[in-house]
Amino acid sequence: MKELPARRLLLVHAHPDDESINNGVTMARYAAEGAHVTLVTCTLGERGEVIPQGLAHLSGAALGGHRRGELAAAMRALGVEDFRLLGGPGRFADSGMMGLSDNDDPGCLWRADVDEAAALLVEVIREVRPQVLVTYDPDGGYGHPDHIQAHRIAMRAVDLAAEAGCPVEKVYWNRVPRSRVEDDFARLRAALPDTPFDRAAGVEDVPGVVDDARITTEIRGEGTAYAAAKSAAMRAHATQITVDGPYFVLSNGLAQPVLTTEHYELVRGARARDGVESDLFAGIGTEEAS
């Protein structure tokens, strides 16, 4: 088996584009530093709302196939070579927004057996042996059923992998500190007349916002190639995201800041020191895997 780098990071996301919005700087940094970065995406996002009029004809399987191509382009922008779909392409369908009839589709992620889906993720963990795993909080950041289910699958997989002798040393949830995002939105509101966007979102529209005290780790990207890579990756997801400079919109048309410092809450594993970490691998003794 091919020898893997000493540092190994696994990210678990619900749909193509979630990884770039939440973790683009982080993925670009660790890939550039030679860590093995693995992305597992749980669905192809077949029920996503398409922004460009020229692609509005895409839906269902055709949209999922197109978004798979967007994901590949985003990974090229971030320098990530190892990206996978949980159980293979089409194993789990997009569940749509919470409360819709789409949630009743027996093939959707929301209806998946968590233990069965987690076992598929354990296969990846046993292969890659990541020391660090990143995923959503129990609410999935904002209540989307696929995000909630991705959280459940990831956390269950960590437990099952530990039982199988493949422990993950640190588990982080995606977070956004309230004070930081409030400042970012204040700048956005002032700059809005000079953007192509008509309206701004609010802090309540950003997934994973928490009080600053819950932040354990930050990965800074302002003014670096990692921030540029994140913006390029987000642009690659053109069906879902429109980026203009430091701002972007989703299908709701509400402008948000591109967050070029990414924040996390350590929920399993030992904190390396008091204060905020600047490295997801802080405190981990790196070992070669083969």
Short mmCIF file of C-alpha atoms in Angstrom, two decimals:
data_model
loop_
_atom_site.label_atom_id
_atom_site.label_comp_id
_atom_site.label_asym_id
_atom_site.label_seq_id
_atom_site.Cartn_x
_atom_site.Cartn_y
_atom_site.Cartn_z
CA MET A 1 0.00 0.00 0.00
CA LYS A 2 1.22 3.48 -0.82
CA GLU A 3 2.79 5.31 2.09
CA LEU A 4 0.75 8.31 3.20
CA PRO A 5 2.08 11.63 4.50
CA ALA A 6 2.56 12.10 8.22
CA ARG A 7 -0.42 14.45 8.59
CA ARG A 8 -3.82 13.27 7.38
CA LEU A 9 -7.02 15.31 7.39
CA LEU A 10 -10.53 14.02 6.60
CA LEU A 11 -13.48 16.33 5.91
CA VAL A 12 -17.08 15.09 5.71
CA HIS A 13 -19.61 17.24 3.84
CA ALA A 14 -23.16 16.94 2.58
CA HIS A 15 -23.04 18.41 -0.96
CA PRO A 16 -20.52 19.69 -3.49
CA ASP A 17 -19.74 23.36 -2.62
CA ASP A 18 -20.07 22.95 1.17
CA GLU A 19 -16.38 22.12 1.44
CA SER A 20 -15.22 25.23 -0.43
CA ILE A 21 -17.47 27.64 1.48
CA ASN A 22 -16.62 26.20 4.89
CA ASN A 23 -13.08 24.90 4.58
CA GLY A 24 -11.48 26.13 1.35
CA VAL A 25 -8.62 27.96 3.08
CA THR A 26 -7.99 25.04 5.41
CA MET A 27 -7.93 22.47 2.62
CA ALA A 28 -5.65 24.60 0.44
CA ARG A 29 -3.23 25.23 3.30
CA TYR A 30 -2.83 21.63 4.34
CA ALA A 31 -2.64 20.35 0.77
CA ALA A 32 0.11 22.90 0.04
CA GLU A 33 1.97 21.87 3.20
CA GLY A 34 2.02 18.24 2.07
CA ALA A 35 -0.68 16.81 4.31
CA HIS A 36 -2.98 14.17 2.89
CA VAL A 37 -6.38 15.85 2.59
CA THR A 38 -9.37 13.60 1.99
CA LEU A 39 -12.85 14.93 1.25
CA VAL A 40 -15.90 12.69 1.53
CA THR A 41 -19.07 14.22 0.07
CA CYS A 42 -22.28 12.42 0.98
CA THR A 43 -24.51 13.41 -1.98
CA LEU A 44 -24.23 15.03 -5.39
CA GLY A 45 -26.65 17.81 -4.51
CA GLU A 46 -29.22 16.77 -7.11
CA ARG A 47 -31.90 18.99 -5.57
CA GLY A 48 -29.85 22.18 -5.42
CA GLU A 49 -31.24 25.41 -6.89
CA VAL A 50 -29.35 26.48 -10.01
CA ILE A 51 -28.32 30.14 -10.29
CA PRO A 52 -27.16 30.71 -13.92
CA GLN A 53 -29.98 30.91 -16.45
CA GLY A 54 -27.84 29.03 -18.95
CA LEU A 55 -27.76 26.02 -16.63
CA ALA A 56 -31.34 26.26 -15.37
CA HIS A 57 -32.32 23.19 -17.39
CA LEU A 58 -30.22 20.99 -15.11
CA SER A 59 -32.06 18.99 -12.47
CA GLY A 60 -31.97 15.59 -10.82
CA ALA A 61 -29.30 13.22 -12.08
CA ALA A 62 -28.13 15.67 -14.75
CA LEU A 63 -27.53 18.33 -12.11
CA GLY A 64 -25.78 15.81 -9.88
CA GLY A 65 -23.44 14.85 -12.71
CA HIS A 66 -22.70 18.48 -13.45
CA ARG A 67 -22.01 19.23 -9.80
CA ARG A 68 -19.64 16.30 -9.67
CA GLY A 69 -17.63 18.04 -12.38
CA GLU A 70 -17.77 21.30 -10.43
CA LEU A 71 -16.45 19.47 -7.39
CA ALA A 72 -13.50 18.12 -9.37
CA ALA A 73 -12.69 21.64 -10.60
CA ALA A 74 -12.89 23.01 -7.07
CA MET A 75 -10.53 20.34 -5.81
CA ARG A 76 -8.03 21.26 -8.51
CA ALA A 77 -8.18 24.86 -7.30
CA LEU A 78 -7.50 23.73 -3.73
CA GLY A 79 -4.79 21.25 -4.66
CA VAL A 80 -6.72 18.30 -3.22
CA GLU A 81 -6.40 15.00 -5.05
CA ASP A 82 -8.33 12.62 -2.75
CA PHE A 83 -12.05 13.36 -2.94
CA ARG A 84 -14.78 10.76 -2.82
CA LEU A 85 -18.52 10.26 -2.72
CA LEU A 86 -19.78 8.28 0.24
CA GLY A 87 -20.49 4.77 -0.99
CA GLY A 88 -19.81 5.84 -4.58
CA PRO A 89 -21.69 8.16 -6.97
CA GLY A 90 -25.44 8.09 -6.46
CA ARG A 91 -25.42 5.89 -3.34
CA PHE A 92 -27.24 8.59 -1.37
CA ALA A 93 -29.48 11.21 -2.97
CA ASP A 94 -29.86 14.83 -1.92
CA SER A 95 -32.72 15.09 0.60
CA GLY A 96 -33.84 18.62 -0.24
CA MET A 97 -34.65 21.23 2.38
CA MET A 98 -36.15 20.21 5.72
CA GLY A 99 -39.89 19.59 5.68
CA LEU A 100 -40.26 18.96 1.95
CA SER A 101 -41.60 15.74 0.44
CA ASP A 102 -38.08 15.13 -0.91
CA ASN A 103 -37.18 14.06 2.64
CA ASP A 104 -39.37 10.96 2.15
CA ASP A 105 -37.38 9.59 -0.79
CA PRO A 106 -36.15 6.19 0.46
CA GLY A 107 -32.88 6.70 -1.42
CA CYS A 108 -32.04 10.07 0.11
CA LEU A 109 -29.38 10.60 2.73
CA TRP A 110 -31.92 11.66 5.35
CA ARG A 111 -33.51 8.18 5.18
CA ALA A 112 -30.20 6.31 5.27
CA ASP A 113 -29.39 4.00 8.15
CA VAL A 114 -26.72 5.87 10.07
CA ASP A 115 -24.78 2.77 11.06
CA GLU A 116 -24.72 1.47 7.48
CA ALA A 117 -23.61 4.82 6.09
CA ALA A 118 -21.05 5.23 8.87
CA ALA A 119 -19.59 1.82 8.01
CA LEU A 120 -18.86 3.13 4.52
CA LEU A 121 -17.01 6.08 6.04
CA VAL A 122 -15.10 3.74 8.36
CA GLU A 123 -13.69 2.08 5.24
CA VAL A 124 -12.18 5.43 4.28
CA ILE A 125 -10.88 6.02 7.81
CA ARG A 126 -9.22 2.61 7.88
CA GLU A 127 -7.56 3.33 4.53
CA VAL A 128 -6.42 6.90 5.18
CA ARG A 129 -6.05 6.80 8.99
CA PRO A 130 -6.68 10.52 9.53
CA GLN A 131 -5.60 12.08 12.78
CA VAL A 132 -8.13 14.91 12.28
CA LEU A 133 -11.74 14.90 11.10
CA VAL A 134 -13.82 18.00 10.33
CA THR A 135 -17.61 18.05 9.97
CA TYR A 136 -20.73 19.95 11.04
CA ASP A 137 -22.31 20.41 14.45
CA PRO A 138 -25.45 18.40 15.43
CA ASP A 139 -27.72 20.93 13.68
CA GLY A 140 -25.67 20.67 10.51
CA GLY A 141 -24.87 24.36 10.86
CA TYR A 142 -28.33 25.50 9.79
CA GLY A 143 -30.77 22.60 9.95
CA HIS A 144 -30.48 21.08 6.48
CA PRO A 145 -31.31 17.35 6.75
CA ASP A 146 -28.26 16.28 4.74
CA HIS A 147 -25.96 18.36 6.92
CA ILE A 148 -27.50 16.91 10.08
CA GLN A 149 -27.16 13.41 8.68
CA ALA A 150 -23.55 14.02 7.58
CA HIS A 151 -22.79 15.04 11.17
CA ARG A 152 -24.41 11.89 12.54
CA ILE A 153 -22.60 9.65 10.06
CA ALA A 154 -19.23 11.27 10.72
CA MET A 155 -19.51 11.09 14.50
CA ARG A 156 -20.76 7.50 14.43
CA ALA A 157 -17.92 6.56 12.07
CA VAL A 158 -15.39 7.99 14.53
CA ASP A 159 -16.81 5.73 17.24
CA LEU A 160 -16.86 2.65 14.99
CA ALA A 161 -13.33 3.33 13.73
CA ALA A 162 -12.03 3.58 17.29
CA GLU A 163 -13.62 0.21 18.05
CA ALA A 164 -11.84 -1.17 14.97
CA GLY A 165 -8.46 0.10 16.17
CA CYS A 166 -8.33 3.21 13.94
CA PRO A 167 -8.89 6.11 16.33
CA VAL A 168 -9.24 9.67 15.06
CA GLU A 169 -7.31 11.84 17.51
CA LYS A 170 -9.14 15.14 17.02
CA VAL A 171 -12.64 15.98 15.77
CA TYR A 172 -13.63 19.53 14.91
CA TRP A 173 -16.95 21.13 14.01
CA ASN A 174 -17.16 24.05 11.58
CA ARG A 175 -17.82 27.29 13.44
CA VAL A 176 -17.99 31.05 12.83
CA PRO A 177 -17.32 33.46 15.74
CA ARG A 178 -20.13 35.93 16.21
CA SER A 179 -17.97 39.03 16.70
CA ARG A 180 -15.96 38.33 13.55
CA VAL A 181 -18.93 37.77 11.28
CA GLU A 182 -20.74 40.82 12.67
CA ASP A 183 -17.73 42.94 11.69
CA ASP A 184 -17.63 41.32 8.24
CA PHE A 185 -21.30 42.06 7.64
CA ALA A 186 -20.87 45.67 8.75
CA ARG A 187 -18.21 46.08 6.05
CA LEU A 188 -20.44 44.31 3.53
CA ARG A 189 -23.37 46.65 4.18
CA ALA A 190 -21.11 49.65 3.66
CA ALA A 191 -19.71 48.19 0.43
CA LEU A 192 -22.99 46.84 -0.97
CA PRO A 193 -23.68 49.77 -3.39
CA ASP A 194 -20.36 49.01 -5.11
CA THR A 195 -21.14 45.31 -5.63
CA PRO A 196 -23.40 43.68 -8.23
CA PHE A 197 -25.62 42.41 -5.41
CA ASP A 198 -28.83 44.11 -4.31
CA ARG A 199 -29.29 42.79 -0.80
CA ALA A 200 -27.15 41.51 2.03
CA ALA A 201 -27.74 38.46 4.15
CA GLY A 202 -27.51 38.72 7.92
CA VAL A 203 -25.52 36.98 10.61
CA GLU A 204 -28.49 34.66 11.13
CA ASP A 205 -28.04 33.37 7.57
CA VAL A 206 -24.51 32.07 8.22
CA PRO A 207 -24.27 28.45 9.39
CA GLY A 208 -22.45 27.60 12.58
CA VAL A 209 -22.28 31.05 14.23
CA VAL A 210 -21.43 30.76 17.93
CA ASP A 211 -20.14 32.93 20.74
CA ASP A 212 -16.42 33.60 20.42
CA ALA A 213 -15.62 31.60 23.57
CA ARG A 214 -16.46 28.35 21.78
CA ILE A 215 -13.80 28.85 19.12
CA THR A 216 -10.76 26.66 19.77
CA THR A 217 -8.95 26.90 16.45
CA GLU A 218 -8.56 29.32 13.56
CA ILE A 219 -6.88 28.88 10.21
CA ARG A 220 -5.94 32.29 8.82
CA GLY A 221 -5.93 32.99 5.11
CA GLU A 222 -6.21 36.74 4.61
CA GLY A 223 -3.88 37.94 1.89
CA THR A 224 -2.54 34.46 1.15
CA ALA A 225 -2.68 32.10 -1.80
CA TYR A 226 -5.02 29.97 0.29
CA ALA A 227 -7.68 32.70 0.25
CA ALA A 228 -7.33 33.04 -3.51
CA ALA A 229 -7.64 29.26 -3.87
CA LYS A 230 -10.82 29.30 -1.79
CA SER A 231 -12.40 31.96 -4.00
CA ALA A 232 -11.42 30.00 -7.11
CA ALA A 233 -12.92 26.82 -5.66
CA MET A 234 -16.15 28.61 -4.83
CA ARG A 235 -16.32 29.99 -8.38
CA ALA A 236 -15.96 26.44 -9.68
CA HIS A 237 -19.33 25.66 -8.08
CA ALA A 238 -21.02 27.96 -10.55
CA THR A 239 -24.47 26.36 -10.38
CA GLN A 240 -24.65 27.22 -6.68
CA ILE A 241 -22.42 30.25 -6.02
CA THR A 242 -21.71 33.63 -7.56
CA VAL A 243 -18.50 35.26 -6.28
CA ASP A 244 -17.57 38.91 -6.69
CA GLY A 245 -14.37 39.94 -4.94
CA PRO A 246 -14.68 39.36 -1.19
CA TYR A 247 -18.42 38.62 -1.39
CA PHE A 248 -20.69 35.91 -2.75
CA VAL A 249 -24.33 34.93 -3.09
CA LEU A 250 -26.16 31.64 -3.12
CA SER A 251 -29.47 31.03 -4.89
CA ASN A 252 -31.29 33.34 -2.45
CA GLY A 253 -29.39 36.32 -3.91
CA LEU A 254 -28.30 37.58 -0.48
CA ALA A 255 -24.70 38.74 -0.33
CA GLN A 256 -22.32 37.27 2.23
CA PRO A 257 -18.61 37.79 2.94
CA VAL A 258 -16.18 35.12 1.80
CA LEU A 259 -14.66 34.06 5.13
CA THR A 260 -10.92 33.85 4.58
CA THR A 261 -10.19 32.89 8.17
CA GLU A 262 -11.90 29.63 9.06
CA HIS A 263 -12.83 28.70 12.60
CA TYR A 264 -13.43 25.46 14.43
CA GLU A 265 -14.55 24.00 17.72
CA LEU A 266 -12.57 21.02 19.00
CA VAL A 267 -15.13 18.51 20.30
CA ARG A 268 -12.99 15.39 20.68
CA GLY A 269 -9.32 15.15 21.50
CA ALA A 270 -6.91 17.15 23.60
CA ARG A 271 -6.48 20.87 23.17
CA ALA A 272 -2.81 21.59 22.59
CA ARG A 273 -2.63 24.71 24.72
CA ASP A 274 -4.64 27.52 26.27
CA GLY A 275 -5.94 30.08 23.82
CA VAL A 276 -6.85 29.58 20.19
CA GLU A 277 -4.92 27.02 18.16
CA SER A 278 -3.58 27.93 14.73
CA ASP A 279 -3.15 24.34 13.55
CA LEU A 280 -5.71 21.51 13.44
CA PHE A 281 -2.85 19.07 14.09
CA ALA A 282 -1.58 20.92 17.18
CA GLY A 283 -0.52 18.46 19.87
CA ILE A 284 -0.54 15.44 17.56
CA GLY A 285 2.58 13.35 17.19
CA THR A 286 2.74 12.61 13.47
CA GLU A 287 3.32 9.04 12.38
CA GLU A 288 3.72 7.61 8.91
CA ALA A 289 0.88 5.40 7.67
CA SER A 290 1.24 2.70 5.10
#
